[in-house]
Each structure stands twice: as structure tokens, then as C-alpha cells.
mmCIF file of C-alpha atoms in Angstrom:
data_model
loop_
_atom_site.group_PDB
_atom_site.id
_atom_site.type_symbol
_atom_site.label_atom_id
_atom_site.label_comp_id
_atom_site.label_asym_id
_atom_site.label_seq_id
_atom_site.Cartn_x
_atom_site.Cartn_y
_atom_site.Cartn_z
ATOM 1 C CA UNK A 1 17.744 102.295 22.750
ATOM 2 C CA UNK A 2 17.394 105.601 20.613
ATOM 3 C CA UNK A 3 14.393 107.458 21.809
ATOM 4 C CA UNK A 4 12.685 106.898 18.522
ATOM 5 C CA UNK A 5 12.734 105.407 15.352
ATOM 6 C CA UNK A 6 10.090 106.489 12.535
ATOM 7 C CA UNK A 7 9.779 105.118 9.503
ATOM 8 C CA UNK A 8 6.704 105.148 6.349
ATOM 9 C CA UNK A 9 5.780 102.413 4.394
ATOM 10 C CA UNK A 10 3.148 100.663 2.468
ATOM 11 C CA UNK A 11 1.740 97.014 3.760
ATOM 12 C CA UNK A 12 4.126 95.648 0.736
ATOM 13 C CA UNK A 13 7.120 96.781 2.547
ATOM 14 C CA UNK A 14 6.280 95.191 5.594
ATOM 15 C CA UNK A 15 8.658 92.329 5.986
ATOM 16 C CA UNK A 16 11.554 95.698 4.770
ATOM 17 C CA UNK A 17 9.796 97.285 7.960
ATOM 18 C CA UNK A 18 9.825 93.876 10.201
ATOM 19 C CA UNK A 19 13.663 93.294 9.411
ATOM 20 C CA UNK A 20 14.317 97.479 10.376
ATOM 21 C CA UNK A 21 12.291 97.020 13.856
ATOM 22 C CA UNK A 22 13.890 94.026 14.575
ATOM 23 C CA UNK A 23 17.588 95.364 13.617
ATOM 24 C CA UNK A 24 16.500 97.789 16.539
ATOM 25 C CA UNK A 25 17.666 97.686 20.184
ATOM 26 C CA UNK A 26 14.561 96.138 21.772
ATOM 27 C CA UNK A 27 13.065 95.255 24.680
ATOM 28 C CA UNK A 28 10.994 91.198 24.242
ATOM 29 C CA UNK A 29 7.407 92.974 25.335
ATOM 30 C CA UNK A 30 6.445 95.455 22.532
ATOM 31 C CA UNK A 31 3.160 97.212 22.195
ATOM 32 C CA UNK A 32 0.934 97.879 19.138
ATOM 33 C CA UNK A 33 -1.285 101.134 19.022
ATOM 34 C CA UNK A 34 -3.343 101.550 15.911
ATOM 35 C CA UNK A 35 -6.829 102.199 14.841
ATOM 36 C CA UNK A 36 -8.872 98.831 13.667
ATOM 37 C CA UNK A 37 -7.709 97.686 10.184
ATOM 38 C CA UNK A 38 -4.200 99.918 10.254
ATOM 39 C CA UNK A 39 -2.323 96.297 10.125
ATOM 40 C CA UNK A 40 -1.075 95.639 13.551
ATOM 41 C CA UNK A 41 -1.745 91.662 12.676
ATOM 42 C CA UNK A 42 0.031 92.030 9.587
ATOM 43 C CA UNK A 43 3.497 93.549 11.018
ATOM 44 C CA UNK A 44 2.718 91.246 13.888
ATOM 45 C CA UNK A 45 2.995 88.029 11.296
ATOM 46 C CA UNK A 46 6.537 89.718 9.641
ATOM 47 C CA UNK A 47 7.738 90.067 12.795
ATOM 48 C CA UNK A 48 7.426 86.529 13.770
ATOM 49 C CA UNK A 49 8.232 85.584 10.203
ATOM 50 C CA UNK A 50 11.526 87.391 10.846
ATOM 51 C CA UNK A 51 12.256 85.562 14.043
ATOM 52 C CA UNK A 52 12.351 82.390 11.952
ATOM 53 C CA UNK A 53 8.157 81.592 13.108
ATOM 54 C CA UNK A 54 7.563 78.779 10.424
ATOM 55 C CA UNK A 55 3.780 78.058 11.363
ATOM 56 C CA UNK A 56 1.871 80.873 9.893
ATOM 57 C CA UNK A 57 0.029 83.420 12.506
ATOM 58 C CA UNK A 58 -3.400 84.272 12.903
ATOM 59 C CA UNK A 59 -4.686 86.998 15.084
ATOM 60 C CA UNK A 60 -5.792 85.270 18.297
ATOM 61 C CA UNK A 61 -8.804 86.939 18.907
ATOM 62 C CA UNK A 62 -10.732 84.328 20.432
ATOM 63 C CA UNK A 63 -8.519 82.810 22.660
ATOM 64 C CA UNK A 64 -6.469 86.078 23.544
ATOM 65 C CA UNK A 65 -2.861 84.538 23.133
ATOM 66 C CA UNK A 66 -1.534 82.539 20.258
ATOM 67 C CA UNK A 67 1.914 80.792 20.916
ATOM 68 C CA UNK A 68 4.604 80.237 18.600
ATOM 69 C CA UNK A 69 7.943 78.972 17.970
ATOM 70 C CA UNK A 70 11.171 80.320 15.933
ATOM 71 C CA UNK A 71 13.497 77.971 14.136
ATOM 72 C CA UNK A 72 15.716 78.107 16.930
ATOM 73 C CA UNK A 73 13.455 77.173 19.508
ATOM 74 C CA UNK A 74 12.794 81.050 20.864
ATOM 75 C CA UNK A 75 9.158 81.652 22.224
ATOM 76 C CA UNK A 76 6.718 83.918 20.659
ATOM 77 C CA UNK A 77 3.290 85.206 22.180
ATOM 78 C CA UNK A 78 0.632 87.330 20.256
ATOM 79 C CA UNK A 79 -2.240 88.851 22.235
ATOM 80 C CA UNK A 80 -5.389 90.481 20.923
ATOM 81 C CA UNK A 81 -6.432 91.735 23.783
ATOM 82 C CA UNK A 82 -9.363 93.660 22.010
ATOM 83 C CA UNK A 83 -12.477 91.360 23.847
ATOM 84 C CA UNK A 84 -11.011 91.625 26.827
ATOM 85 C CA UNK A 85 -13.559 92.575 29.251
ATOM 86 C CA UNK A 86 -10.794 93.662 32.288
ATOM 87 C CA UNK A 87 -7.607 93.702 33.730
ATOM 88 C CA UNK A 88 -8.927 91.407 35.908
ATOM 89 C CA UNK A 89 -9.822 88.233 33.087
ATOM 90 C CA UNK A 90 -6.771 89.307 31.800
ATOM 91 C CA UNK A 91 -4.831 88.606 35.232
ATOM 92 C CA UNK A 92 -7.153 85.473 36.024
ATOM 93 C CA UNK A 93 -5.635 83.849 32.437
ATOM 94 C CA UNK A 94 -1.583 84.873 33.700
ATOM 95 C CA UNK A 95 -1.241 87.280 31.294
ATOM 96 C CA UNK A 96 1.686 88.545 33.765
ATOM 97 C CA UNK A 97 3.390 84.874 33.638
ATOM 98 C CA UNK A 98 3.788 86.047 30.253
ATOM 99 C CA UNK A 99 4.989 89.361 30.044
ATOM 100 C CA UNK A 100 7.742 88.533 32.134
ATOM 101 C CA UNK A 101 8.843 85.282 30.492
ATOM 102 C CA UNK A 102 11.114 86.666 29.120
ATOM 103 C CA UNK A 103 9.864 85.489 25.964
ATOM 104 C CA UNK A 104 8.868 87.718 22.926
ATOM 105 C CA UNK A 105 5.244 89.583 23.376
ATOM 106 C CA UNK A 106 3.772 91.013 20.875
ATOM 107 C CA UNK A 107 0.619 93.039 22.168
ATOM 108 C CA UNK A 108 -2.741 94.238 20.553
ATOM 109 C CA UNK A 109 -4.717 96.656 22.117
ATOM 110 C CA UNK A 110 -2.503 97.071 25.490
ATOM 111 C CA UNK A 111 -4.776 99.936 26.599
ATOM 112 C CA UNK A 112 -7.108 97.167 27.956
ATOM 113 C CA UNK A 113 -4.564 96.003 30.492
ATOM 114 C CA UNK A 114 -2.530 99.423 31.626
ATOM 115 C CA UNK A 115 -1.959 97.884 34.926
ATOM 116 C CA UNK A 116 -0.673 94.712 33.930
ATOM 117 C CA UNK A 117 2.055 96.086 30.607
ATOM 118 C CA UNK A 118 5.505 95.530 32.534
ATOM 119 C CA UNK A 119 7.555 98.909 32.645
ATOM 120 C CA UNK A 120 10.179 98.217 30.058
ATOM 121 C CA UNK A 121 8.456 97.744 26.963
ATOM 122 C CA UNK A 122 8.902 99.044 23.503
ATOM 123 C CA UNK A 123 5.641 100.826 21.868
ATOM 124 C CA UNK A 124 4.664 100.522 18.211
ATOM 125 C CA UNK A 125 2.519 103.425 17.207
ATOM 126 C CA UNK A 126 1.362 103.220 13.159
ATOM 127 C CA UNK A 127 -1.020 105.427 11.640
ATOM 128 C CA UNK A 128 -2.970 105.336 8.307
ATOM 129 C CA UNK A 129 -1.748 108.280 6.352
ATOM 130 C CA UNK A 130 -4.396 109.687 3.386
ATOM 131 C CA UNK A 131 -2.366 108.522 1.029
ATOM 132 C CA UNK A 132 -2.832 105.007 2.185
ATOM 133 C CA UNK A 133 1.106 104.470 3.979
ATOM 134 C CA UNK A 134 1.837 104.090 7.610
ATOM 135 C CA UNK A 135 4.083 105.358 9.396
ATOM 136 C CA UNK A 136 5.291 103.723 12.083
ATOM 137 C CA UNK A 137 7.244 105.116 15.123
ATOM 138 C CA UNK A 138 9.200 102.836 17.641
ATOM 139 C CA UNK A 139 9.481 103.900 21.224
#
């Protein structure tokens, strides 16, 4: 994988943006650092719309994983991980079981469970630029 990719959008270009991520070299467990509202849900759902997810996504912030499944059969998770209260309720629920699956993870607010993020992971950083764009960088 490249060390980076960058690119800046607006949230109307985001299934553009979803198809360039995924055209990318990646690794299944990717990370999502944003500030609240940026649109980490939104680039999660044209992600998982561009993996062939038929059954629309919702951010699962109540019950901290929401499972899906691609066309083809492939496995996708989507944590919010945002009322997580520690590593530990994060551990107790086999959050690990997940993250090495081997199945697609797409993670919100990672920072609550440092410990438990496998090694090999992509990161998506997006920021809010004044001008209302994001840009997004791929690591």
C-alpha cells in the first residue's frame, strides 16, 4: 500500500470518494477519525454500498456493531464505538472475534479501544475544511 492517499470532496461526491478508497490496496479493518458530524457514517454507508451492501446502514450506536452482507455473500461490520465506556465492555462483547475475522470493519471512534485495533489496519482521517469539503487522507 502507498503510504498515503489524499483526496477533497464534498458529501455529494461521496460514493466518487467510496469507489477511489476502495480501488485502494487495503487492509479489511479500517479506522475512521473525524470530529462529530464530519460524515464518518455517511462514507461508512458508500462504502458498504460499494461492496454491493443492499440493506441500507444505520450508524449502530446503540448496539455498537451493525452487521451486513454484500451481494456476494462478503461480511461487513460497522462499529460506533462512541458510548463505549472501556476497552474492557468492548472486549467482554468480542470485539477482537471481529477484528480478526477477517471480515470487513469499518470503525468509529477507534480511540476508545487502542488496545484492542489489530496492527494492520488502514486509517481514515477526514477533516471539515471552512469551505465546507473534506479532505480525506488514507493511511
Amino acid at each position: 500500500m502507498t503510504d498515503q492517499f489524499q483526496i477533497t470532496f464534498s458529501l455529494d461526491e461521496i460514493k466518487d470518494v467510496a469507489r477511489k478508497i476502495l480501488s485502494q490496496p487495503l487492509k479489511k479493518v479500517i479506522t475512521f477519525h473525524a470530529e462529530m458530524g464530519v460524515g464518518k457514517t455517511t462514507l461508512i454507508k458508500a462504502l458498504a454500498e460499494q461492496l454491493g451492501v443492499q440493506d441500507m446502514t444505520s450508524s449502530p450506536t446503540f448496539s455498537l456493531v451493525n452487521e451486513y452482507e454484500t451481494a456476494d455473500g462478503e461480511i461487513v461490520y460497522h462499529f460506533d464505538l462512541y458510548r463505549l465506556n472501556s476497552e474492557e465492555e468492548a472486549y467482554d462483547m468480542g470485539i477482537d472475534e471481529y477484528f480478526y475475522s477477517g471480515n470487513w470493519c469499518f470503525i468509529e471512534w477507534p480511540e476508545k479501544t487502542p488496545n484492542l485495533i489489530p496492527l494492520d489496519h488502514a486509517a481514515i482521517h477526514i477533516k471539515q475544511l471552512p469551505n465546507g469539503n473534506r479532505i480525506l487522507t488514507l493511511k
